[in-house]
Structure formats: structure tokens, C-alpha cells
Short mmCIF file of C-alpha atoms and ligand atoms in Angstrom, two decimals:
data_model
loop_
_atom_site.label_atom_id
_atom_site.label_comp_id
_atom_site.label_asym_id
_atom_site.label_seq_id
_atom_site.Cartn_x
_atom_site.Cartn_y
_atom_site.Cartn_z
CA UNK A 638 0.00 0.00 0.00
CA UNK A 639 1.08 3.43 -0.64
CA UNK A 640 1.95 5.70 1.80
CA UNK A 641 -0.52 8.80 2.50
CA UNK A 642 0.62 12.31 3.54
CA UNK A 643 -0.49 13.49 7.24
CA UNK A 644 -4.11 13.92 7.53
CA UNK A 645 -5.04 18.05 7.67
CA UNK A 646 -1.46 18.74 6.18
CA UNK A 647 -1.90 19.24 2.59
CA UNK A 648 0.09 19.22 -0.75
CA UNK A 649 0.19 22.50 -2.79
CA UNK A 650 0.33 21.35 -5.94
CA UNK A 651 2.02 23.37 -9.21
CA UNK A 652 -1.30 25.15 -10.65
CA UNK A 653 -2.05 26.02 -6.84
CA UNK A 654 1.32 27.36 -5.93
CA UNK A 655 0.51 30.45 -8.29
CA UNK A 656 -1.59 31.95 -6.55
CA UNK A 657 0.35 31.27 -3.25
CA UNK A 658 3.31 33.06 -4.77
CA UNK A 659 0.81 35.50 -5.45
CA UNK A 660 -0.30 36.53 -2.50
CA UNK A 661 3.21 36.08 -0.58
CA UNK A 662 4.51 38.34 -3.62
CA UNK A 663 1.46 40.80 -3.28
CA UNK A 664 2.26 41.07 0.91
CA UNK A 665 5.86 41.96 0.35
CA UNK A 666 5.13 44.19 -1.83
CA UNK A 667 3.11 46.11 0.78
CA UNK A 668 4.13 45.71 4.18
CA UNK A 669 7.37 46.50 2.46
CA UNK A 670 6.02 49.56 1.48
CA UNK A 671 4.78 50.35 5.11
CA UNK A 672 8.76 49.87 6.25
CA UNK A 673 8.12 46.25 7.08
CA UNK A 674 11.04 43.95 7.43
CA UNK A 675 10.84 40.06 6.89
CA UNK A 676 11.88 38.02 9.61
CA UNK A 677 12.22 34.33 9.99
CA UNK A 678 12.27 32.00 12.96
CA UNK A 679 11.94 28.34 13.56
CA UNK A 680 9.16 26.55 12.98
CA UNK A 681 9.99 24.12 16.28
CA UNK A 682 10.24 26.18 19.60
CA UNK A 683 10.72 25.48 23.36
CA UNK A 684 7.22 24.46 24.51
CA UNK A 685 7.23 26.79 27.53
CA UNK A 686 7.31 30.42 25.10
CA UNK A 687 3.73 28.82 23.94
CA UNK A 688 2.59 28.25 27.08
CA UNK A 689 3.76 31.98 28.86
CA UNK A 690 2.69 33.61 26.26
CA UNK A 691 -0.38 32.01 24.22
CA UNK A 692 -1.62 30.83 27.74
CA UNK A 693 -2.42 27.88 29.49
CA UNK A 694 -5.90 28.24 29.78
CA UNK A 695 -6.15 28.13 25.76
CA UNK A 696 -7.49 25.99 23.40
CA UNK A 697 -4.09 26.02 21.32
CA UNK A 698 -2.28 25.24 24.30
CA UNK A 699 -4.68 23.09 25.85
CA UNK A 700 -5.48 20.82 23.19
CA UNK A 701 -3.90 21.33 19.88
CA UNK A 702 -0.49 21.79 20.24
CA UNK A 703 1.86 19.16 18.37
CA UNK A 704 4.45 18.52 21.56
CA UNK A 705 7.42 16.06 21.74
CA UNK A 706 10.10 15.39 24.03
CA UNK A 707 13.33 15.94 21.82
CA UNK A 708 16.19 12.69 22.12
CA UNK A 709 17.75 15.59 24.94
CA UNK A 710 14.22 15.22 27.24
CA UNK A 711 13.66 18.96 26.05
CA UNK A 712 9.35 19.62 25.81
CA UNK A 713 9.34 21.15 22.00
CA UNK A 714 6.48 22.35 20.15
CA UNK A 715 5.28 22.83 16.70
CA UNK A 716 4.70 26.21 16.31
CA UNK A 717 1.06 26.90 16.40
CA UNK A 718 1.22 30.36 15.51
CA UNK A 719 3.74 33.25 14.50
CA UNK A 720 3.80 36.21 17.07
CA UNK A 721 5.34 34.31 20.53
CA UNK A 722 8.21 32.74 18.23
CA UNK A 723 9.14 36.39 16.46
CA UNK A 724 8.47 38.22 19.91
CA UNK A 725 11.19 35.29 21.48
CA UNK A 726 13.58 36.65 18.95
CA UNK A 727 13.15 40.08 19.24
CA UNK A 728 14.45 39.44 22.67
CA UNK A 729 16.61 37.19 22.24
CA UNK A 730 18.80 39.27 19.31
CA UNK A 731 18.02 42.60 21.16
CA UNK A 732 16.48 43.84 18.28
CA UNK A 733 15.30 46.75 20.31
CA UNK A 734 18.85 47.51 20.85
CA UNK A 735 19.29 48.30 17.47
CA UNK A 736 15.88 50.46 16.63
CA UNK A 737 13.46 51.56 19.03
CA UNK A 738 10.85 50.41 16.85
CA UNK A 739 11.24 47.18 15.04
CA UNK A 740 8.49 46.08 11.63
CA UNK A 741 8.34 42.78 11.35
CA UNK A 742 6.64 40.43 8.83
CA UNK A 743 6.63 36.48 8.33
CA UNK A 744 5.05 33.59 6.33
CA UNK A 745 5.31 29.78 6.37
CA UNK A 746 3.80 27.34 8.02
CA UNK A 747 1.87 26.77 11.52
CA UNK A 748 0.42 23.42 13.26
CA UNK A 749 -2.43 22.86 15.18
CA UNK A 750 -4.28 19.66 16.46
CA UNK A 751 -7.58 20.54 15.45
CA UNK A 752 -10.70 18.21 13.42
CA UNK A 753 -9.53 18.99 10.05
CA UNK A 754 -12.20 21.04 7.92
CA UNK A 755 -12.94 23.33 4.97
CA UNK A 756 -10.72 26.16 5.92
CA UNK A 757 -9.26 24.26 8.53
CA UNK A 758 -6.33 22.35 8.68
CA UNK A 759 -3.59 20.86 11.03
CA UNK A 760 -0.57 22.19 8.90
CA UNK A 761 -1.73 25.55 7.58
CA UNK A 762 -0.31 28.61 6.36
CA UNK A 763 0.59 32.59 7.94
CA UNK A 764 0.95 35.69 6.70
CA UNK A 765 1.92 37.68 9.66
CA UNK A 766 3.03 41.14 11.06
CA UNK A 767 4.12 42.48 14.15
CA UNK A 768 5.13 45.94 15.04
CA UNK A 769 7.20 46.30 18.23
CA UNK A 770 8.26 49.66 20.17
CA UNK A 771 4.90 51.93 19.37
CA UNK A 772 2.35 52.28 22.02
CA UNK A 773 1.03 54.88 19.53
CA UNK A 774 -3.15 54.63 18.49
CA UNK A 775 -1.44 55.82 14.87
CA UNK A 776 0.39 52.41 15.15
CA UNK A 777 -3.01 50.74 15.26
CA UNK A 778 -4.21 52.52 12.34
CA UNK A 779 -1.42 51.74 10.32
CA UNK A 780 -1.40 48.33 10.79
CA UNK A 781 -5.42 48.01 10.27
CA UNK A 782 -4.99 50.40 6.93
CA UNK A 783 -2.01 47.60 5.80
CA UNK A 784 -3.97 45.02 6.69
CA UNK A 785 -6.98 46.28 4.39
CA UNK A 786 -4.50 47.83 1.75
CA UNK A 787 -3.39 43.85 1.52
CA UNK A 788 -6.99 42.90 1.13
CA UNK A 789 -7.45 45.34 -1.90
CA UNK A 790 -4.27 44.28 -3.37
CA UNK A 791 -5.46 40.97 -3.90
CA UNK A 792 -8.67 41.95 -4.51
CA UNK A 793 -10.60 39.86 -1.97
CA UNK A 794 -13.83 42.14 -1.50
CA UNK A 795 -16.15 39.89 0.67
CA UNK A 796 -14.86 40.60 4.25
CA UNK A 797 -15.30 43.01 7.16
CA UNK A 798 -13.19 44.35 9.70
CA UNK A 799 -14.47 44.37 13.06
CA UNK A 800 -12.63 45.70 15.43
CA UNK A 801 -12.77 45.15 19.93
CA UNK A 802 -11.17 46.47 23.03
CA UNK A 803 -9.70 44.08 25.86
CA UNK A 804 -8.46 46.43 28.06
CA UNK A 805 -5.68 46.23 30.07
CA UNK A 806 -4.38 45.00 33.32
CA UNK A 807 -5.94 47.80 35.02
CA UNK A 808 -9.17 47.21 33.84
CA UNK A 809 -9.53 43.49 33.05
CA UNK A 810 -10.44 42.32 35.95
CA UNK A 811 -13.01 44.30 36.85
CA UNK A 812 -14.53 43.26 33.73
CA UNK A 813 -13.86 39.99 34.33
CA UNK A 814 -15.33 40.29 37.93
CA UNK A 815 -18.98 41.57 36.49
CA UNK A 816 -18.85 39.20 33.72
CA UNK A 817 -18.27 36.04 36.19
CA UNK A 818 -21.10 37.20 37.99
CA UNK A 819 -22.94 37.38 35.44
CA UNK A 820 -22.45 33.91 33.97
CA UNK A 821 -22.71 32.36 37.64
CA UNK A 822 -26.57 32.89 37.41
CA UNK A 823 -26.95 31.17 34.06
CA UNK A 824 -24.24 28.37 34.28
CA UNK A 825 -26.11 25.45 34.08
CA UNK A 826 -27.60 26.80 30.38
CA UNK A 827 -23.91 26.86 29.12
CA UNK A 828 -22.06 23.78 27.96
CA UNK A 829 -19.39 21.66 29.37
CA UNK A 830 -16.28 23.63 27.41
CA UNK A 831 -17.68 26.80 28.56
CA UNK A 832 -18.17 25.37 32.45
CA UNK A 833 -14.68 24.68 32.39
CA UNK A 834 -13.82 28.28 30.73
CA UNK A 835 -15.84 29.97 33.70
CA UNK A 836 -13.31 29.34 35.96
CA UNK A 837 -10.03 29.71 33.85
CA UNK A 838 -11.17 31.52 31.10
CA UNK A 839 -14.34 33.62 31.54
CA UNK A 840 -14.36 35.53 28.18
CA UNK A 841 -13.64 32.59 25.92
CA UNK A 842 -17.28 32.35 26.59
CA UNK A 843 -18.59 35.03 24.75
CA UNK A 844 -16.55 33.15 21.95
CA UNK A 845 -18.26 30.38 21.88
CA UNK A 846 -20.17 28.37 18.91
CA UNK A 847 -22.51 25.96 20.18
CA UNK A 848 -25.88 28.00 19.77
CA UNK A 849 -27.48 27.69 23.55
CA UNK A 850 -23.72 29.33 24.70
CA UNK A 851 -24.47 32.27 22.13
CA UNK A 852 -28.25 32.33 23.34
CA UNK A 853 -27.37 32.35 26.79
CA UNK A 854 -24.65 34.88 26.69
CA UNK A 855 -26.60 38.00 25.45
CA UNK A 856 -26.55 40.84 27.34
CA UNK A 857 -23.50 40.05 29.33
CA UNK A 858 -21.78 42.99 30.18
CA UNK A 859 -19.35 44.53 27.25
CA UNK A 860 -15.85 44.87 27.82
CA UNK A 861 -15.75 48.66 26.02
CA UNK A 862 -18.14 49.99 28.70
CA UNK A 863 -15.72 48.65 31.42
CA UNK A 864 -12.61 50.56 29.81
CA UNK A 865 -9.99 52.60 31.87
CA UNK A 866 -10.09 55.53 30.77
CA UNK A 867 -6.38 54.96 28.89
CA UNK A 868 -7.76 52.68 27.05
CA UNK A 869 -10.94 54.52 26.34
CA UNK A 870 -9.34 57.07 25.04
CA UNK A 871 -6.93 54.68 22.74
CA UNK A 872 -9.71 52.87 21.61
CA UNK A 873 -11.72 55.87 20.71
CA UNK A 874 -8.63 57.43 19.04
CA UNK A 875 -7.86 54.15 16.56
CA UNK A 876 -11.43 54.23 15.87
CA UNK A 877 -11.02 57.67 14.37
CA UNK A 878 -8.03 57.45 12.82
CA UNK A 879 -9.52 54.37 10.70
CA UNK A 880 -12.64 56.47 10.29
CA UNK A 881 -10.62 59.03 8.61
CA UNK A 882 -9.11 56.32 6.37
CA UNK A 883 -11.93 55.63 4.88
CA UNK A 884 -11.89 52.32 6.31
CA UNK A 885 -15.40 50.67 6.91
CA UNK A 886 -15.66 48.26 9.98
CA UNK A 887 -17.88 47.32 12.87
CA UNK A 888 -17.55 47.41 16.69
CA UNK A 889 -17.89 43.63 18.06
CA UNK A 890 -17.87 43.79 21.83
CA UNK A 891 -18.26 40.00 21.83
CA UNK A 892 -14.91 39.35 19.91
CA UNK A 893 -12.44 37.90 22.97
CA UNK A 894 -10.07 36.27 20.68
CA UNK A 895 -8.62 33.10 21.68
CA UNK A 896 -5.09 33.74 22.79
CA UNK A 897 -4.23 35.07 26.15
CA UNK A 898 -1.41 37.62 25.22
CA UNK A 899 -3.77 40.49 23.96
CA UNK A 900 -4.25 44.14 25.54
CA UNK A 901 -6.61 46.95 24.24
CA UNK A 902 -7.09 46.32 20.41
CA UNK A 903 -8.14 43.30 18.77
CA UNK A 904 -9.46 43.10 15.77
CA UNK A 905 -10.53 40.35 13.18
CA UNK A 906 -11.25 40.08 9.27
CA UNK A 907 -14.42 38.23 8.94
CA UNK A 908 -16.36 36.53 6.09
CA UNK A 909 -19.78 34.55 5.22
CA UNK A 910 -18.35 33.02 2.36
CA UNK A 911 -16.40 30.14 3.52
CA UNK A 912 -18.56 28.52 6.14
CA UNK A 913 -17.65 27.75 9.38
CA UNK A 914 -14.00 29.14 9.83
CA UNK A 915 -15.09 32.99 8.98
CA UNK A 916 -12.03 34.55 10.51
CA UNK A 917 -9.86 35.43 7.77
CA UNK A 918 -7.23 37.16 9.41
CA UNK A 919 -6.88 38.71 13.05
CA UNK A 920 -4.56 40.44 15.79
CA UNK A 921 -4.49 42.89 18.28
CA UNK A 922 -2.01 44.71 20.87
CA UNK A 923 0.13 42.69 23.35
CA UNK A 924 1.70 45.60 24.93
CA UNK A 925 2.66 43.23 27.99
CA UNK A 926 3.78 40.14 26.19
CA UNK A 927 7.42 41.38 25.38
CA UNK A 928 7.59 42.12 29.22
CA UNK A 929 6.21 38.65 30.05
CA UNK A 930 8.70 37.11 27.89
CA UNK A 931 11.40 38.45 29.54
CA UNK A 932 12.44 41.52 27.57
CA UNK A 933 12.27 45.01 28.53
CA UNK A 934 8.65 46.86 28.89
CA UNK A 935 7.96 47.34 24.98
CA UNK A 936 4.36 47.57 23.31
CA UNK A 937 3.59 45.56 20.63
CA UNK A 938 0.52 44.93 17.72
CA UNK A 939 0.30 42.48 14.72
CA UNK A 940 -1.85 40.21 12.72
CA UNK A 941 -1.61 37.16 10.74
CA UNK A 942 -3.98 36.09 7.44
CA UNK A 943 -4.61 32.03 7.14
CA UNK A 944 -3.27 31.59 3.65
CA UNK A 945 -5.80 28.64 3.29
CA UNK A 946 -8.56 31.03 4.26
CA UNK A 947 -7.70 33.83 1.20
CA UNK A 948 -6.88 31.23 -0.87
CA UNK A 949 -10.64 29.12 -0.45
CA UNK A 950 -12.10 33.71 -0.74
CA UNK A 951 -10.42 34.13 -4.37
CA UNK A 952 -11.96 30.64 -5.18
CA UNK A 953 -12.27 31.20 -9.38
CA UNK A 954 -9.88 33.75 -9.51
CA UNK A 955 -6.60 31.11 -9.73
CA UNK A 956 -3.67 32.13 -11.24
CA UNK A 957 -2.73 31.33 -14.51
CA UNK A 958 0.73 29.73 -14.19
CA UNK A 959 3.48 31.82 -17.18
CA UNK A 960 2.98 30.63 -20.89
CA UNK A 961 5.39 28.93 -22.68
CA UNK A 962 6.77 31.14 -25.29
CA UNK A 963 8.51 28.24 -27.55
CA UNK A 964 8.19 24.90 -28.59
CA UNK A 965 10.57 23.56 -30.55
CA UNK A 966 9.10 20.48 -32.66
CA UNK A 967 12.15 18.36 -34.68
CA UNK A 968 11.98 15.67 -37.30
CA UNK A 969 14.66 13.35 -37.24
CA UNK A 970 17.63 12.47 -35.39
CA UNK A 971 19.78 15.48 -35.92
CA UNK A 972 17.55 18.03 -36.21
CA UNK A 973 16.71 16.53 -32.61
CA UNK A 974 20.31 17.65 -31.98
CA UNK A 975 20.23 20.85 -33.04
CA UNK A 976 16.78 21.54 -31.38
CA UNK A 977 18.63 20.34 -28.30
CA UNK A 978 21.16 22.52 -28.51
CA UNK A 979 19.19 25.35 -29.68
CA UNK A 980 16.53 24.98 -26.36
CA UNK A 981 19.54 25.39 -24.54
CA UNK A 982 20.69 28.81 -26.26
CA UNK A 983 17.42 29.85 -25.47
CA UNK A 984 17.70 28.73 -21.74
CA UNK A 985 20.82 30.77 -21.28
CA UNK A 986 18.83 33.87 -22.16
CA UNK A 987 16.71 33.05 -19.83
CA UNK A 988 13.72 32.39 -22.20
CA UNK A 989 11.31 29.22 -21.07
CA UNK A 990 11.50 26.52 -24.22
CA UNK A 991 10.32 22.63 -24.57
CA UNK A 992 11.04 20.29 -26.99
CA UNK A 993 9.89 16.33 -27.79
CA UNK A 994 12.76 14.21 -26.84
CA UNK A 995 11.54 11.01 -27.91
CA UNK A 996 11.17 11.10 -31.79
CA UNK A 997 7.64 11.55 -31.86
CA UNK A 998 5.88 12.02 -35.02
CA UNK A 999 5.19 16.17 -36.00
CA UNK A 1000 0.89 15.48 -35.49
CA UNK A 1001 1.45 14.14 -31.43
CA UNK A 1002 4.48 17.02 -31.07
CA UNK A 1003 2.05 20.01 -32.21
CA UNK A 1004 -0.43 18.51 -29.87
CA UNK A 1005 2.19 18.47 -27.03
CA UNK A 1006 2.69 22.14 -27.96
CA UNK A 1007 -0.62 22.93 -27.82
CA UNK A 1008 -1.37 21.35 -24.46
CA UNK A 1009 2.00 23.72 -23.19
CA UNK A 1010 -0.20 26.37 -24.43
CA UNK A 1011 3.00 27.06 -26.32
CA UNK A 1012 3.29 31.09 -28.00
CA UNK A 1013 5.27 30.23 -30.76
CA UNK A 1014 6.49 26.94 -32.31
CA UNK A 1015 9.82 26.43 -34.12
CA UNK A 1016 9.82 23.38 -36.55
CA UNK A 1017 13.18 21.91 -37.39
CA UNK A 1018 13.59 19.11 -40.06
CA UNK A 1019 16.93 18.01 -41.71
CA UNK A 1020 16.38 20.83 -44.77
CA UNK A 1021 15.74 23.76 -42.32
CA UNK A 1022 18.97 22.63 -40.68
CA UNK A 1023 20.97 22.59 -43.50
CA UNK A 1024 19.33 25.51 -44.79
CA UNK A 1025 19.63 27.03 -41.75
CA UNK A 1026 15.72 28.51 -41.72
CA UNK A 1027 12.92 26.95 -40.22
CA UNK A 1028 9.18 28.15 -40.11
CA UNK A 1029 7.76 29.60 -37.03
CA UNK A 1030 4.54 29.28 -36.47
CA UNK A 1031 2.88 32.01 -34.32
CA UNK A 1032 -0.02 29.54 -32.23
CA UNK A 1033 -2.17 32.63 -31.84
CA UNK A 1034 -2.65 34.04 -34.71
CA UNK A 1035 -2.18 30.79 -36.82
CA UNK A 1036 0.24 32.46 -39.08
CA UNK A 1037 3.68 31.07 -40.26
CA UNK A 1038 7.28 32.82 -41.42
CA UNK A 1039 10.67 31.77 -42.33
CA UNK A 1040 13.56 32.54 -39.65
CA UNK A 1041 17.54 32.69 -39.92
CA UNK A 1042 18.04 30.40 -37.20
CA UNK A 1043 21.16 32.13 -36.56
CA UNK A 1044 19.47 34.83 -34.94
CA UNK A 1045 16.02 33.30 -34.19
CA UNK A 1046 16.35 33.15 -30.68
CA UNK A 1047 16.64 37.49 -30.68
CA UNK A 1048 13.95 37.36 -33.53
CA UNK A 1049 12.04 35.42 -31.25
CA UNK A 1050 13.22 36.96 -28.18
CA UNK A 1051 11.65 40.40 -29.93
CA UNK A 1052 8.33 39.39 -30.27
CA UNK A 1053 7.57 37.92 -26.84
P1 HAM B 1489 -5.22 33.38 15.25
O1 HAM B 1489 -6.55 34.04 15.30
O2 HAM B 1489 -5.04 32.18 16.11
O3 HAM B 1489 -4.15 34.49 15.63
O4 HAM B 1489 -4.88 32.98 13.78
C1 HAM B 1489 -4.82 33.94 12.74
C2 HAM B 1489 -5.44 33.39 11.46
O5 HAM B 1489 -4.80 32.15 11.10
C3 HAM B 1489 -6.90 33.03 11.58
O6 HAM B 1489 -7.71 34.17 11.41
C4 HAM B 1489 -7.07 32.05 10.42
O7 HAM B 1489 -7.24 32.77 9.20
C5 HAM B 1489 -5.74 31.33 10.41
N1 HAM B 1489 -5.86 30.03 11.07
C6 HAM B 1489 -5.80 29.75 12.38
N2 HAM B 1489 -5.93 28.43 12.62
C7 HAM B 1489 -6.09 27.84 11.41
C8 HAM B 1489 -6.27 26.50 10.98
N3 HAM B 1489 -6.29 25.45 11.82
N4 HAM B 1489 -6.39 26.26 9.64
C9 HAM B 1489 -6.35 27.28 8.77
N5 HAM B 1489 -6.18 28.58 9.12
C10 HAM B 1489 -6.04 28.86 10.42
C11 HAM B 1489 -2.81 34.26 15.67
O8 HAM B 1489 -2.27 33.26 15.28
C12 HAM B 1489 -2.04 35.46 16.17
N6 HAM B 1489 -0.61 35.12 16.22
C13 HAM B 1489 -2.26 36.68 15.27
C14 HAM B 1489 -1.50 37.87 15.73
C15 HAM B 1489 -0.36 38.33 15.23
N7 HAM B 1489 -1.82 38.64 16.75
C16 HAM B 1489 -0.90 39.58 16.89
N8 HAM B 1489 0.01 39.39 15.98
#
């Protein structure tokens, strides 16, 4: 029997990968333009930076984490997401050392252990980025006018922004006070996950999909109306900025996200048009993590896109991958030769050519060139050699000249 790749962890196949190129192309091509850096890290970290800074309490970190004890006895982790492994490095290489603020952005792959579905998967793809050193509401902007900028870019129309406060540690907990006593009195209406979240977790409730949780959970108290007035005012202030942007998004007080590290911001890119997993992209502020981590007191804000997610919103709009510009067909043995020889001239300018390399008859090579979706075909026999011409037929427009193959492959160079 054959051996089967990893269920959830999926192949990306040539005809896929160019739109993936695409889109990894596209986001350099921004955040580069917003003074964004990339940065790359391991995708295997030490299992504790998950746990300090994702937090223990989490579903990541409770239950879909890939862990393994390395041939040392070391706990090591697949990384599960982007922003505690770049934040560990920013540390680590004293990046703030360097720049006061550091732009960061990163792509590849993240795992979690989760039921494998449309638009989710147990090997799946980032597009992240992380600004550290700005405690700035501009900051916020910036990143939510990047993140949107990216969104035109690729021209993937059907989402919204919607944008939440979570305070800070000043204010949490008095949040989280009135919201505990608030779900004490209807606890027995919510369901076993969220009895468990009550007492480590208390907002992951407000989060929650099973339909009598959602029911249950209106009118608990919202988070903005318990802001300090710090973040209030920040809050208040990213909301105009991003008004004055021209930016269109919606205020979701219910929106807790599902990682412990975040402070005042958080924000999500939401769809209807790939079922179940609607969050397209998301982030926030962790102005404490850095701190947590064990690096000085420095702010921080990102985001990171699920590649899958954009990929499954421009459904119809694949990329087409390049066109072959030549074929070269070739009837007998040394006209093979020379075709050989003359694919490779062409290589060395750096222009794309195929040839048959069997002996195939000219009907099944003009088919092959077809099926290339080949431009242009160049068709050598043993006179055009000698004579040193051969037809090229232009596949387009069905029309036909003589070329000097001594200088075909400029002639042909010219009219790609
Ligand atoms: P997250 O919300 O856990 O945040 O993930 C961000 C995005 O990754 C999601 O919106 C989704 O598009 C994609 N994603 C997550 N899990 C899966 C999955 N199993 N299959 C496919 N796509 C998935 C973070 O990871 C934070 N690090 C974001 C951030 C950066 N916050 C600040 N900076």
C-alpha cells in the first residue's frame, strides 16, 4: 500500500502554488512599502514560550499543540502560531537595541491539532506582522490600513473588519469580575467547554459556537463599557483614525479572541463566504507580552492572514501559471540535436522553451505544444537545418514565417 501524507497537512500542488506566490509576492510588496522587514524563525520552539505567552488556559495550548520530548528530554512544540516565536527573537537578538521600533513580517507554516475542515487544517499557512516599540493609536491605524490595503491588493472584496477592546491589566479584571457574575446565574444553560472556561477563562465564553452558549450569553456585560479611561481614550482614538481612512468596519464587543497575550485592540477580518472558519485574518495589541517574555517593557501589535482562508475567498480567480513562449518540434535524429542545442541557447537567455525528446511524429508534437499552451512553435527538419531557416509558427494568430536560425532566438526573443 502506498503511503498517504499526514491527515489536515496538505500538498500544494504546481497550478495552486501560483496563486500562493501570489499573495506572498502581493504582501511583500506592501508591508514593504509600510517599512516592514521580513523576519524568519523556527518553525519548532521550546514548549514553555507557547505556554507563557499564548496561555495555558487556551485551546491552542490546551489541546492542539503538536508537543514532543526531543532525544535531549527537552518539551518542544510545533509552532502553532507566529507572534510568541518572532516576539522570542526580538528578545533574544536585542532587536530593540538596534531600533526603538522594530516592523516585522513572516510567512510559512503553523500546526495545530484541530478536526480537520474546509478552511481548517492541522498544517496551515501565515501571513503575519508584528510591530514592536509603538504604544502609539497611529500604530493601530497603520497596521489596520495595511492590513486592508493587503486585502485590496489581492482583490478579496467579501470581508469586514471588526474591530474590539480588551483592556488592560488595570481594567480586566473588573470586567472579568462583572462578567463572572454574570455567567454564575446562568451556568447550568452553558455547555461543558464553557463550564470549564468559567473558571479559567471567563471571556472565551462570549466566543463560543454551540448556539445555547451564544443564546445564553446576550446581554453580558461589554468589555468597552468597562474601559480605563487609557484605554478609552486609545480605543476611541484608533477608531477615528480608521474612520478618517476611509476604512469601513464594525464594533464587536463580543470578539475575545482566543489567545491570552492580547491588551486593548483586537481586531478580526471576517467573512460569510467560507462557512464555518469565517475569521480570515486577526490580531491585536500585546503591549505586555514582550515584558512577560522576559524583555524590557515594549508595546507591541500584529496580525496574521490564514493563507488557506484567502486562498478558499479568491476561489475562481486562480492564477494562470506563465505561458510557454517556444516549442521547438524536430523531425529526425539530428535536427533533434540541433533543437537540443538550440533549447539550450534559449535557456541561457533566460527564455522558457520545450522540446519532444523522444522522436515523436510532427501530429502528437504540435499537440504536445498545444497542451504547453506554447506562443510560438519552431519546426526543425533536416532541410531547415541545413538551410539554416525553419518556419515559425505564431499559435495565436495561426500564421507562419521563415527565420535565420542564426538569430532566431533574438527574432524570437523580440516578439515575446
Ligand atoms: P489566530 O486568530 O489564532 O491568531 O490565527 C490567525 C489566522 O490564522 C486566523 O484568522 C485564520 O485565518 C488562520 N488560522 C488559524 N488556525 C487555522 C487552521 N487550523 N487552519 C487554517 N487557518 C487557520 C494568531 O495566530 C495570532 N498570532 C495573530 C496575531 C499576530 N496577533 C498579533 N500578531
Amino acid at each position: 500500500m502506498s503511503i498517504t501524507g499526514i491527515k489536515g497537512m496538505n500538498d500544494i500542488l504546481p497550478g495552486e502554488v501560483e496563486t500562493w506566490r501570489f499573495l506572498e509576492n502581493e504582501a511583500r510588496r506592501v508591508f514593504e512599502t509600510f517599512g516592514f522587514s521580513e523576519i524568519r524563525v523556527p518553525v519548532v520552539e521550546k514548549t514553555e514560550l507557547f505556554l507563557r505567552s499564548i496561555g495555558e488556559t487556551t485551546d491552542i495550548v490546551e489541546k492542539e499543540m503538536y508537543t514532543f520530548t526531543d532525544k535531549g528530554g527537552n518539551s518542544i512544540s510545533l509552532r502553532p502560531e507566529g507572534t510568541a516565536p518572532v516576539v522570542r527573537s526580538f528578545i533574544q537578538n536585542k532587536l530593540h537595541a538596534l531600533d526603538p521600533v522594530a516592523k516585522l513580517y513572516y510567512m510559512g507554516p503553523m500546526y495545530r491539532y484541530e478536526r480537520p475542515q474546509k478552511g481548517r487544517y492541522r498544517q496551515f499557512h501565515q501571513i503575519g506582522a508584528e510591530v514592536l516599540g509603538l504604544e502609539s493609536p497611529k500604530i493601530d491605524a497603520q497596521v489596520l490600513f495595511m492590513l486592508v490595503r493587503f486585502f485590496e491588493a489581492v482583490d478579496i472584496g467579501d470581508v469586514e473588519l471588526q474591530i474590539n477592546s480588551l483592556g488592560c491589566p488595570e481594567c480586566r479584571p473588573g470586567y472579568r469580575a462583572a462578567l463572572v457574575e454574570f455567567l454564575a446565574e446562568r451556568l447550568d444553560r452553558l455547555c461543558e467547554d464553557c463550564r470549564r472556561r468559567f473558571g479559567a477563562n471567563p471571556m472565551r465564553v462570549l466566543d463560543c459556537k454551540v448556539p445555547g452558549c451564544a443564546e445564553t450569553t446576550i446581554g453580558a456585560p461589554s468589555v468597552i463599557e468597562s474601559l480605563c479611561s487609557v484605554c478609552g481614550d486609545h480605543f476611541s482614538e484608533v477608531r477615528g483614525l480608521i474612520g478618517d481612512l476611509g476604512l469601513s468596519y464594525a464594533v464587536n464587543p463580543r470578539m475575545v479572541r482566543g489567545l491570552d497575550y492580547y491588551t486593548k485592540t483586537a481586531f478580526e477580518m471576517v467573512t460569510g463566504s467560507i462557512g464555518a472558519q469565517n475569521a480570515v485574518a486577526a490580531g491585536g495589541r500585546y503591549d505586555g507580552l514582550v515584558r512577560e517574555l522576559g524583555g524590557p517593557p515594549i508595546p507591541g501589535i500584529g496580525f496574521a492572514m490564514g493563507v488557506e482562508r484567502l486562498i478558499l475567498l479568491r476561489e475562481g480567480q486562480q492564477i494562470a501559471p506563465p505561458r510557454l513562449p517556444l516549442f521547438i518540434a524536430s523531425l529526425g535524429e539530428e535536427a533533434s540535436r540541433e533543437a537540443f542545442l538550440y533549447m539550450s541557447r534559449l535557456q541561457r537567455l533566460g527564455i522558457r522553451a520545450e522540446m519532444d525528446y523522444e522522436g515523436k511524429s510532427l501530429k502528437s508534437q504540435m499537440r504536445r505544444a498545444g497542451k504547453l499552451g506554447a506562443r510560438f512553435v519552431l519546426i526543425l527538419g533536416e532541410e531547415e537545418v541545413s538551410r539554416k531557416k525553419a518556419p515559425l509558427r505564431d499559435m495565436d494568430e495561426g500564421t507562419q514565417e521563415e527565420i535565420s536560425l542564426e538569430d532566431a532566438d533574438l527574432r524570437i526573443a523580440e516578439r515575446l
